[in-house]
Coordinates of C-alpha atoms in Angstrom, one line a residue:
Chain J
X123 CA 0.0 0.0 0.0
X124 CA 1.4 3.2 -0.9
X125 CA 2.5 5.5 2.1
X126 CA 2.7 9.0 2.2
X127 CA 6.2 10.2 4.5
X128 CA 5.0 12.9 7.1
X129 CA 6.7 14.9 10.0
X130 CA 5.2 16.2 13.3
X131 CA 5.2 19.7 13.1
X132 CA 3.1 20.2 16.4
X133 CA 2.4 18.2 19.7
X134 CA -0.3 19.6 22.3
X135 CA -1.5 17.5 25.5
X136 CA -5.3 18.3 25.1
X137 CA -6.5 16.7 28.4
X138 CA -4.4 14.4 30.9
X139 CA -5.0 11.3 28.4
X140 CA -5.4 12.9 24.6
X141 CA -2.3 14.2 22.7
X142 CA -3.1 16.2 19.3
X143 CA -0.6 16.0 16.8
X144 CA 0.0 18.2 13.6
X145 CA 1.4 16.2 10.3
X146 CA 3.1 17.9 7.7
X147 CA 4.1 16.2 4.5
X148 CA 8.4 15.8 4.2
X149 CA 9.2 17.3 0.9
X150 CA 6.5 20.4 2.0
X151 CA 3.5 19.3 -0.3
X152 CA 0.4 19.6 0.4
X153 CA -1.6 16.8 1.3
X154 CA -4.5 15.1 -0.7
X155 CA -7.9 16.2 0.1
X156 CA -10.6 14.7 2.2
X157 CA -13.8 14.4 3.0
X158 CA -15.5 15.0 6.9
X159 CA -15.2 11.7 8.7
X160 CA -11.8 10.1 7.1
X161 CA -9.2 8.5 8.7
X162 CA -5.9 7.5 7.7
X163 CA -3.3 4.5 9.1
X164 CA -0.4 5.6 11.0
X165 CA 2.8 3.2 10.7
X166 CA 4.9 3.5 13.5
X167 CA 7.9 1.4 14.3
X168 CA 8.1 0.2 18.1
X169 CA 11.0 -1.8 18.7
X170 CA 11.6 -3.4 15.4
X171 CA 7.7 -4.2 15.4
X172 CA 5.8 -2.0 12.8
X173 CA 2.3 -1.0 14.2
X174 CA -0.4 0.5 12.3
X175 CA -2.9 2.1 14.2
X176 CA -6.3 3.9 12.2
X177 CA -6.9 7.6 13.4
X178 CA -9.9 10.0 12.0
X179 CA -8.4 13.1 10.3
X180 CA -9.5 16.0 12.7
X181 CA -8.7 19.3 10.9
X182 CA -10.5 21.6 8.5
X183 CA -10.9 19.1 4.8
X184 CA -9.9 22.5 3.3
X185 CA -6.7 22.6 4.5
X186 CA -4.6 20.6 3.0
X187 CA -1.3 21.7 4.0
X188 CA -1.2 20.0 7.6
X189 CA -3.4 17.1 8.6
X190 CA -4.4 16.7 12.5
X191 CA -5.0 13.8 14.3
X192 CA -5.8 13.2 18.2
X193 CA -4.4 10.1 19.9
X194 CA -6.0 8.7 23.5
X195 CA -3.6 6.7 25.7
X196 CA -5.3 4.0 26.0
X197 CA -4.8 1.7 29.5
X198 CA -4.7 -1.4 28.0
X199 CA -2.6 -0.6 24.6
X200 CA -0.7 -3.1 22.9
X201 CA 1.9 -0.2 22.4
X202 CA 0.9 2.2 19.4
X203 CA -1.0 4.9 21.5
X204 CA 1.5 4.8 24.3
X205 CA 4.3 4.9 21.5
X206 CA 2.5 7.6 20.1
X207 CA 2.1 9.4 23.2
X208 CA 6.0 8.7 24.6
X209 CA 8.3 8.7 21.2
X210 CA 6.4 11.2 19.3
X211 CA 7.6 14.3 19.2
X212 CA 8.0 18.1 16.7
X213 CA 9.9 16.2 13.8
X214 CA 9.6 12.6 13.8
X215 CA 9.1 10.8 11.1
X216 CA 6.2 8.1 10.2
X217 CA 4.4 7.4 7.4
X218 CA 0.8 7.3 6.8
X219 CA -1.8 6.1 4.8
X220 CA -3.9 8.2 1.9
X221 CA -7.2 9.2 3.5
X222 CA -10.0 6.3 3.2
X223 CA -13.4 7.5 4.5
X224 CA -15.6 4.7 6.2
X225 CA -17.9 7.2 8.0
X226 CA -19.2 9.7 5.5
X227 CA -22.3 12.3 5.6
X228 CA -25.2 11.5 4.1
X229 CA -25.9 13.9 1.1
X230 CA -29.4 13.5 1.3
X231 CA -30.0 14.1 5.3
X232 CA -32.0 16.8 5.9
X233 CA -30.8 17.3 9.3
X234 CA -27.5 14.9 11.0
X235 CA -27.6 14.3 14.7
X236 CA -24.1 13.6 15.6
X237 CA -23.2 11.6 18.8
X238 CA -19.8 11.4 20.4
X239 CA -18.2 9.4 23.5
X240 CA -14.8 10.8 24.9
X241 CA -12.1 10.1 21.9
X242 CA -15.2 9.4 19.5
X243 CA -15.2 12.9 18.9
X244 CA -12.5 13.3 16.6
X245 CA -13.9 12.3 13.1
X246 CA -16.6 14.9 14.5
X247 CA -14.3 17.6 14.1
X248 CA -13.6 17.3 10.0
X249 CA -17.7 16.6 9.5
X250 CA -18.7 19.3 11.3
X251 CA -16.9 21.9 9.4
X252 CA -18.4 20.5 6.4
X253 CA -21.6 20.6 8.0
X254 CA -20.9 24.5 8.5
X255 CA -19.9 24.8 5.1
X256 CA -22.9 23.3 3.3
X257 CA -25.3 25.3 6.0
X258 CA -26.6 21.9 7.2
X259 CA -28.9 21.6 10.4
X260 CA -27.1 19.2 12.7
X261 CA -26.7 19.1 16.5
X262 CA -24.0 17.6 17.9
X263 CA -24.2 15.4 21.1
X264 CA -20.9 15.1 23.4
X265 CA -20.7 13.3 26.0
X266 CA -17.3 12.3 28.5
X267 CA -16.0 11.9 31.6
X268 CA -15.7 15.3 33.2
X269 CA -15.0 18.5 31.9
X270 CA -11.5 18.4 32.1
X271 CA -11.5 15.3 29.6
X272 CA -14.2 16.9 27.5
X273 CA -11.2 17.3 24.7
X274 CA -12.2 20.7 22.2
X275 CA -14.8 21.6 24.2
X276 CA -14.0 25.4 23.7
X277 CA -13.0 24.7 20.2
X278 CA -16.6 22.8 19.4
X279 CA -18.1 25.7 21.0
X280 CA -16.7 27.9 18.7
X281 CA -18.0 26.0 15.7
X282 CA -20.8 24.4 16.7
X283 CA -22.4 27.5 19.1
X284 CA -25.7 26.6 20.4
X285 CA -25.7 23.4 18.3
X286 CA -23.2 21.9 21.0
X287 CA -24.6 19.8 23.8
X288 CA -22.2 18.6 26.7
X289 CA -22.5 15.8 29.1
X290 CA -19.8 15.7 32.2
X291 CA -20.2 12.4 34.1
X292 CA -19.1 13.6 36.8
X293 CA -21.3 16.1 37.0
X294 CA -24.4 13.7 36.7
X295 CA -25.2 14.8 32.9
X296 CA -26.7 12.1 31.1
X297 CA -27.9 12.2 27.0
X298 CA -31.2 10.8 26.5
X299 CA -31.1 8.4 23.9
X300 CA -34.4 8.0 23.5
X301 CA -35.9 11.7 24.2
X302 CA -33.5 12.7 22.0
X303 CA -34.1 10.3 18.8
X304 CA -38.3 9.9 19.1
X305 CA -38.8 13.3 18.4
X306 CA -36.5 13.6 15.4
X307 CA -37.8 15.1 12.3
X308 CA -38.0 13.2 9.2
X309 CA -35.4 12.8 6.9
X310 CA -33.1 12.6 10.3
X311 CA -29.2 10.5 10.0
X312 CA -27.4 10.2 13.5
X313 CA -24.0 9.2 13.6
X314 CA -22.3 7.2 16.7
X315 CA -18.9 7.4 17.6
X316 CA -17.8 5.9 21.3
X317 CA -17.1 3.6 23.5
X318 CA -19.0 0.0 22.3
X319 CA -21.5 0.3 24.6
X320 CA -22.7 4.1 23.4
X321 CA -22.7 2.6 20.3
X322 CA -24.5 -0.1 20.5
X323 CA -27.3 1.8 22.4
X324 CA -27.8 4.6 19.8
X325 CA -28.0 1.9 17.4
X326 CA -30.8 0.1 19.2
X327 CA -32.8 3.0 20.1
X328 CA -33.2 4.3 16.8
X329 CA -34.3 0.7 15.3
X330 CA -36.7 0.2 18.7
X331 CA -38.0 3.7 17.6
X332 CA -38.4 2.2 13.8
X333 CA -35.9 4.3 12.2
X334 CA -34.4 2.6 8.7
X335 CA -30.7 1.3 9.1
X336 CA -29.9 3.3 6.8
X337 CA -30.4 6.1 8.6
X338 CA -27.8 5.4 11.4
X339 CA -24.0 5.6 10.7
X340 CA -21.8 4.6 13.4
X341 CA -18.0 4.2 13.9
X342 CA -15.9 2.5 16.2
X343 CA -12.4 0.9 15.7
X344 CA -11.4 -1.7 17.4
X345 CA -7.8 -2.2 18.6
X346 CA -7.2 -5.8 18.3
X347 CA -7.5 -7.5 21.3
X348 CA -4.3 -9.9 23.3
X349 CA -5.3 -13.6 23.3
X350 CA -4.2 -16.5 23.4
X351 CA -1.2 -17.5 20.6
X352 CA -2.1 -19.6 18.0
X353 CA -0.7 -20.9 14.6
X354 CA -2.1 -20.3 10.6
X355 CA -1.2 -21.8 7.9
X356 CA -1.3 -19.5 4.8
X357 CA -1.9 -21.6 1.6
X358 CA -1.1 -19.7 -1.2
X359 CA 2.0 -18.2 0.0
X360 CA 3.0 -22.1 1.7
X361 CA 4.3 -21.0 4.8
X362 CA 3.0 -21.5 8.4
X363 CA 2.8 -18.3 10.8
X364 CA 3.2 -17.9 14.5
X365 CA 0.4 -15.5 15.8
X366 CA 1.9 -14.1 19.3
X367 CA -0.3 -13.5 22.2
X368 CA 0.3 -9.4 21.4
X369 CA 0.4 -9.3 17.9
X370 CA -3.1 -9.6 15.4
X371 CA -3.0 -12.4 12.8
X372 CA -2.4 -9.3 10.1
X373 CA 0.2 -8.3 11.7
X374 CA 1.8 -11.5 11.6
X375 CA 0.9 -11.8 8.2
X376 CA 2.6 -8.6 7.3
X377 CA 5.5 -9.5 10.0
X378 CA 5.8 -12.8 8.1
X379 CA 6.6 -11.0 4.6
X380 CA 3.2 -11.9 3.1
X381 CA 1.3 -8.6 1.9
X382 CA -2.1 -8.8 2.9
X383 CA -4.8 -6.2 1.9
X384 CA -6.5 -3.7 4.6
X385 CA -8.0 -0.3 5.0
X386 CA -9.5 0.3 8.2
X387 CA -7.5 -2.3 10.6
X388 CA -10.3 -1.8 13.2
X389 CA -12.9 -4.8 12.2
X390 CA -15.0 -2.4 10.1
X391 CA -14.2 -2.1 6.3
X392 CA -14.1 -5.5 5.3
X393 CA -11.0 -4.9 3.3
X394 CA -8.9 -7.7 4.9
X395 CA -11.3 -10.1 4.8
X396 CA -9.7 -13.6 4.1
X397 CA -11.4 -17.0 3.5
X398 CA -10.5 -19.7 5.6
X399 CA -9.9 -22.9 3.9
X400 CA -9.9 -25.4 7.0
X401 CA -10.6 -25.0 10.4
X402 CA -10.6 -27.5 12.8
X403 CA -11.3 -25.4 16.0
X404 CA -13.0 -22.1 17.1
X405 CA -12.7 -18.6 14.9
X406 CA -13.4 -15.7 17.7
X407 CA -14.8 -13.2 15.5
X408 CA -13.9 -9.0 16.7
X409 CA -14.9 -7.3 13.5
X410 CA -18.0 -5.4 13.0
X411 CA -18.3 -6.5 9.2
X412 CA -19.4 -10.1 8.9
X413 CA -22.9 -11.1 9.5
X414 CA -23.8 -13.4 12.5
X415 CA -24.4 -16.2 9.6
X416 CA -21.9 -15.3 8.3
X417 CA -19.4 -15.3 11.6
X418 CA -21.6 -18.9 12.1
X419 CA -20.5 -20.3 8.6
X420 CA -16.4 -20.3 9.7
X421 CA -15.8 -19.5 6.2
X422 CA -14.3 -16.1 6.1
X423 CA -12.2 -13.8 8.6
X424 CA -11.4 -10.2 9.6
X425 CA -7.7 -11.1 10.5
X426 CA -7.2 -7.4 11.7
X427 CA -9.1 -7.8 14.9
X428 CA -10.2 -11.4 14.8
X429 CA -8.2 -14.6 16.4
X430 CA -9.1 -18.2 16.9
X431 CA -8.3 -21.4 18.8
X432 CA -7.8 -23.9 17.2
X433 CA -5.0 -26.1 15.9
X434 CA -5.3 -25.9 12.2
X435 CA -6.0 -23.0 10.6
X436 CA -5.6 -22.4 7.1
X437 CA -6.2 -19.2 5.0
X438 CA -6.9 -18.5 1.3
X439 CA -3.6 -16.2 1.6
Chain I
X22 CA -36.7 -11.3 -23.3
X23 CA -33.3 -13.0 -22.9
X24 CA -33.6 -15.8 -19.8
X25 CA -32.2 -14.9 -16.6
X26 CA -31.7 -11.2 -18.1
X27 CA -31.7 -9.1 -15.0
X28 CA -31.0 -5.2 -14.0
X29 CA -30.0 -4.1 -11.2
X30 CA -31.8 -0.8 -11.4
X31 CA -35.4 -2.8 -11.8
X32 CA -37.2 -2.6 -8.7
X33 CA -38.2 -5.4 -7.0
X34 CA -41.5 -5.2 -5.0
X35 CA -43.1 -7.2 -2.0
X36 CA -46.1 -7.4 -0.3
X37 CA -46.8 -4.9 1.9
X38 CA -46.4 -6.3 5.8
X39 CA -46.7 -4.0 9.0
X40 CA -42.9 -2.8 10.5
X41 CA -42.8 -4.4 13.7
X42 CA -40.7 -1.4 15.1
X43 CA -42.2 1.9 14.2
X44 CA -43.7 5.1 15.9
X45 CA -46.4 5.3 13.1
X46 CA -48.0 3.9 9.9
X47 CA -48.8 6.0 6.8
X48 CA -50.3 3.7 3.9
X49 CA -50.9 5.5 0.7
X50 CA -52.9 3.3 -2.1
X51 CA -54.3 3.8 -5.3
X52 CA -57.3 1.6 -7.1
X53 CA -56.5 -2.0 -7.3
X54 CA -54.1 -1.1 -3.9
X55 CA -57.0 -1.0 -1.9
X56 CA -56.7 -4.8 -1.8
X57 CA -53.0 -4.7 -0.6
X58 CA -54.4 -2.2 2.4
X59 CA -57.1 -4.8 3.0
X60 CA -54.8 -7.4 3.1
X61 CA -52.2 -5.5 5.1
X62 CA -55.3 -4.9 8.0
X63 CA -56.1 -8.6 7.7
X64 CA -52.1 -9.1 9.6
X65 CA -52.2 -8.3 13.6
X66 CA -52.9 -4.7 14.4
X67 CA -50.1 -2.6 15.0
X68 CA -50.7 -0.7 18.4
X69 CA -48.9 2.6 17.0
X70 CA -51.1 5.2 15.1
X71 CA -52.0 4.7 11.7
X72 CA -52.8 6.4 8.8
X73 CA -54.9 5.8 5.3
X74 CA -54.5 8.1 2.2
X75 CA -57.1 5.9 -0.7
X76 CA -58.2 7.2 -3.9
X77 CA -59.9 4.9 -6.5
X78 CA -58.9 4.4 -9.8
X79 CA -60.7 3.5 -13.1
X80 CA -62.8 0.4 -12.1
X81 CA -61.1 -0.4 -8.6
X82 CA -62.8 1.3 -6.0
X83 CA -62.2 -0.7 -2.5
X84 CA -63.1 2.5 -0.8
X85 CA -66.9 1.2 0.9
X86 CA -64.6 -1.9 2.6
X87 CA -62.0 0.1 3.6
X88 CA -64.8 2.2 5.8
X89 CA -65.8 -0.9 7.1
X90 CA -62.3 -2.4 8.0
X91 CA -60.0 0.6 8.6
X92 CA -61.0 2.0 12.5
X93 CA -59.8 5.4 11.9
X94 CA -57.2 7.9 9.9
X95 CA -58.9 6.9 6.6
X96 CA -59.0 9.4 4.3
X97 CA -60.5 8.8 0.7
X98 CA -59.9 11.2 -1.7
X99 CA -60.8 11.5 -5.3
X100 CA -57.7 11.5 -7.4
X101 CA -54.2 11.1 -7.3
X102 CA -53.4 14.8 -7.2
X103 CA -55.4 15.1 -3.6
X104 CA -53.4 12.0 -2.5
X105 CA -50.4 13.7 -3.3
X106 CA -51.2 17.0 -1.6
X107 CA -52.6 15.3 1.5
X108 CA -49.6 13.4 1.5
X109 CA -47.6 16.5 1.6
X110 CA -49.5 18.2 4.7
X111 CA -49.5 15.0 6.6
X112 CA -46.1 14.7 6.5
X113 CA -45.3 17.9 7.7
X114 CA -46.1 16.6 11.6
X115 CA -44.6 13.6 11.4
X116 CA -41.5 12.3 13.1
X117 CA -38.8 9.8 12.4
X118 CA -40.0 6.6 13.0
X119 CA -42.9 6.6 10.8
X120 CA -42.7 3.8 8.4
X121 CA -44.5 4.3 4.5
X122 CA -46.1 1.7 2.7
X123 CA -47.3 2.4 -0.7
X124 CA -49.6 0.2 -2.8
X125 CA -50.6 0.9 -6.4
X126 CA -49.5 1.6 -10.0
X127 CA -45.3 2.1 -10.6
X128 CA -46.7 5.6 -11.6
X129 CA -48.6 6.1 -8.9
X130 CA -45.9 4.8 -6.2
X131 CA -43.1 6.6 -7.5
X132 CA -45.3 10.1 -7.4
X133 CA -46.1 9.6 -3.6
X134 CA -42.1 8.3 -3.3
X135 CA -41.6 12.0 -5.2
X136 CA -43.3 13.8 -2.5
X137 CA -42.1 11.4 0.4
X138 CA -38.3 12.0 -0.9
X139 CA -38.9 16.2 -0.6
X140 CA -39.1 15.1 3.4
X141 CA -36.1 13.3 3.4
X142 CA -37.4 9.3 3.2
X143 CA -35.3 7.9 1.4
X144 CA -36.5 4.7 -0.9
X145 CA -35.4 2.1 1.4
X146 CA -37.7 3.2 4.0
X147 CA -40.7 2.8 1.6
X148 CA -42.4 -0.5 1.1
X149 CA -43.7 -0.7 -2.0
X150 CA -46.1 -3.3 -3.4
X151 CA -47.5 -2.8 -7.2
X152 CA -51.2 -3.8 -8.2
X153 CA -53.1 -3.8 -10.7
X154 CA -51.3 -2.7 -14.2
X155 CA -47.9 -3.5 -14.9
X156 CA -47.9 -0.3 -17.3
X157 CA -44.4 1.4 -17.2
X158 CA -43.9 5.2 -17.0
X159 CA -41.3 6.1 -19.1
X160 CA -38.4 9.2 -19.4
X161 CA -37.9 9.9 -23.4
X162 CA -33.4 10.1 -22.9
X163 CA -33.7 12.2 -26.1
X164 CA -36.1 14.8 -25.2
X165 CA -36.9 14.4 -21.3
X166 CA -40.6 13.6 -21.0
X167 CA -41.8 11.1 -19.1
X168 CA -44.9 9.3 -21.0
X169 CA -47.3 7.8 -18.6
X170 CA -49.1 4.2 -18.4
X171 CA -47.0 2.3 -21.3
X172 CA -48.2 -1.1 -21.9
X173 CA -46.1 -2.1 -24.9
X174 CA -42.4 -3.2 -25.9
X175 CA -41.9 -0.1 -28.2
X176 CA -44.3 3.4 -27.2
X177 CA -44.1 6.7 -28.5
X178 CA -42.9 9.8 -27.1
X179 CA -45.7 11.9 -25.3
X180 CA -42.8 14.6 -25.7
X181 CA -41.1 14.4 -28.9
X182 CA -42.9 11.4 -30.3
X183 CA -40.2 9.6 -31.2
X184 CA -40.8 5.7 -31.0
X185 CA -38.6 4.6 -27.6
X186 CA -37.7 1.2 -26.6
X187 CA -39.1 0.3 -23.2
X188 CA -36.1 -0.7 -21.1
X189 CA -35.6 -2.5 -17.4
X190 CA -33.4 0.1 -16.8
X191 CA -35.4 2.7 -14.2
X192 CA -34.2 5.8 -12.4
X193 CA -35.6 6.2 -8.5
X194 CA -34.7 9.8 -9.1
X195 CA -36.9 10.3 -12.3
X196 CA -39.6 7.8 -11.0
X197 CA -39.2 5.7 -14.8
X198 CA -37.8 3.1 -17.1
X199 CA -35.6 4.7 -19.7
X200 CA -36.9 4.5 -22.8
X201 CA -34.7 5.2 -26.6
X202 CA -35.0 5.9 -29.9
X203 CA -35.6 2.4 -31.1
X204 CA -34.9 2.8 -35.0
X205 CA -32.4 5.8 -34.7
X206 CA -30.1 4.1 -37.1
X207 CA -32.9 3.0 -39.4
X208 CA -35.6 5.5 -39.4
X209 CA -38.9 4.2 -39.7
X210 CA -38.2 0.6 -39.7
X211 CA -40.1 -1.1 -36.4
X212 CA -40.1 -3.9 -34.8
X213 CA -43.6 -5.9 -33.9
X214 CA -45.0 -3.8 -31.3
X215 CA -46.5 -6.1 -28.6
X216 CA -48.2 -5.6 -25.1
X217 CA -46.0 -6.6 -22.5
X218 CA -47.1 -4.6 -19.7
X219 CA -50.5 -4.9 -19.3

């Protein structure tokens, strides 16, 4: 996959647990444009180990001479948000990805409620200014912690004025799911970005409340969780890979030498999706993609997120 | 008709069934329709609020059984303009959640989907289940009309009159198969015309 080289030109600690970091292309070019809600894959290298972690594009899609991105420490990281937030500093180099955009606007909405947990914010940040720009009614729904992890709050004031709504934990604010989505006028799209559970409740409130699936967008990445270690066999390329305890099978894949596709790395795309050949054990499937029949059926894989447990395993690879 | 000849644009219609999960009904139905809106009140009652829009067409008038079978929020009206403005002021109150189901001719369904898409429903949140005549409306690609109720292989242009080739190939935005110029490179010379759609 082709990699655009890139240099932090800025680092600012936004709250005790999110760093913001400004990107600026190495020979000075401007960077390709995007559209509200993109991400792109950050490739950092951690020891000899190359991770690649997904992060939404946070700035203005206008400007394409600097891209941002925010990065959460996360508690239980397998190492590319700590990295991030320990070895990354005003000019290192990494490379990225081009910008792939899994969470787009709908063109057609006639008014986007957007809804963000904590970190969830940040593909927020690129939307709503092109929600600004095209005049569009939205409202946008934040909730976190307490105010002093509310990350951009001042910031999304300033964009957003009174179409900001805040929820501090701490402070006993709570969003109403349901007030908030039965009174909704027609032609409504809400868009979910959080921690799992936020997501899967705005997700099941709007279909309890009959709204079409099509009318909710939601976006989550998920890091791929430590299990147990297991082995693959990858048919095509004749080899046999150890999948560590820390490490996805993708990476191992990649770690191996064997060039597998992906876009999103977070179990949402469907980009990496492999067949599996022969199984003689359990696939746990992570990703967000595949159908329960499908996840049932054993016959295809998410190997950014996904693992299994079983002794033979053997992918179309 | 080549076997197993298929487009993907060609919309495919059900029967019309309640949405289990939804904050209210709106059924819109046109002539022969008035059976699917019978049928659809023979299923279990949703408990959620429900609205009728009916209007008769040429011999199919179900409206004196629809009195009888429909407990309230019917509205009869008496042609498919008054459907379509009714439509238009009931859907002014209404909130998401409210699920459409439309029964009737493809010209009739894809007017009300018209109005519906001004409000921001989009055509996967329609049910749609056509009755009656399989008469196609069709967009000229030469001159732009759209010619109503065409039952043959080969129709004329209400617009230009040009004689257009009735294709499977429809457009949700236009509401219509394409039709086109069927002996452009051979003026004059036809094909059998045949009724296909009746």
């Amino acid at each position: 996959m082709s990699m655009i080289d890139i240099k932090v030109a800025a680092v600012e600690q936004v709250t005790p647990l999110v760093k913001h970091f400004t990107f600026v292309k190495r020979d000075g070019s401007p960077f390709p444009a995007f559209s509200g809600g993109s991400h792109v894959v950050v490739s950092m290298n951690v020891g000899g180990r190359v991770h690649r972690n997904p992060y939404s594009l946070m700035g203005s899609p206008a400007d394409t001479d600097a891209y941002h991105i925010s990065v959460r420490k996360q508690e239980q990281s397998r190492g590319g948000s700590v990295f991030m937030h320990e070895n990354v500093e005003v000019g290192t180099s990494l490379q990225i990805t081009y910008p792939v955009n899994l969470f787009s606007l709908a063109k057609k909405a006639h008014k986007h409620i957007l809804i963000a947990g904590g970190i969830g914010i940040t593909p927020f940040m690129s939307q709503l200014i092109d929600l600004n720009r095209l005049n569009a009614n939205f409202e946008l729904h934040y909730a976190f912690r307490s105010p002093e992890h509310g990350a951009f709050a001042d910031k999304l004031k300033a964009i957003c004025s009174d179409k900001l709504h805040c929820y501090a934990d701490s402070k006993g604010e709570r969003l109403d799911l349901l007030a908030l989505l039965s009174k909704q006028p027609l032609g409504t799209h809400v868009y979910v970005c959080g921690p799992n559970p936020m997501v899967v409740a705005v997700i099941e409130t709007a279909r309890n409340l009959g709204w079409p699936e099509n009318h909710i967008h939601s976006e989550q990445f998920l890091s791929p969780g430590i299990g147990e270690p297991f082995k693959i066999q990858l048919a095509k390329s004749n080899i046999e890979v150890h999948v560590p305890a820390e490490m996805s099978m993708l990476e191992a894949i990649e770690a191996a030498g064997v060039e597998a596709d992906y876009l999103c790395r977070g179990g949402v795309c469907g980009r990496c999706e492999v067949n599996v050949l022969e199984s003689d054990g359990a696939l746990l499937h992570h990703d967000h993609f595949l159908t329960d029949a499908e996840k049932a059926a054993g016959k295809k894989i998410m190997p950014c997120v996904s693992r299994a447990r079983c002794d033979r395993l053997v992918l179309d690879l | 008709m080549e076997r197993g000849y298929w487009i993907r644009s060609k919309p495919v219609y059900t029967s019309l069934l309640w949405h289990e999960k939804a904050t209210s009904h709106l059924v819109v139905a046109q002539g022969q329709g008035g059976m699917a809106v019978l049928k659809l009140f023979q299923l279990m009652h949703p408990k959620q609020a429900i609205t009728v829009l009916y209007t008769p067409y040429a011999e199919a008038d179900y409206s004196k059984t629809l009195v009888k079978v429909v407990p309230e929020g019917l509205h009869i009206l008496e042609a498919e303009q008054e459907v379509l403005a009714k439509l238009e002021s009931v859907l002014q109150g209404m909130c998401m959640g409210m699920r459409l189901y439309i029964a009737g001719s493809e010209d009739f369904m894809w007017s009300v989907a018209k109005v519906a898409n001004k409000f921001g429903i989009e055509d996967a949140g329609m049910m749609k289940e056509l009755t009656g005549t399989l008469a196609r409306p069709i967009y000229c690609v030469h001159c732009k009309a759209t010619t109503h109720g065409v039952t043959t292989n080969i129709g004329e242009c209400s617009g230009c009159g040009r004689m257009l080739f009735v294709r499977d190939h429809f457009s949700r935005q236009l509401g219509a198969y394409m039709g086109l110029m069927i002996d452009a490179e051979s003026p004059g010379e036809l094909p059998e015309i045949e009724e296909i759609y009746p």
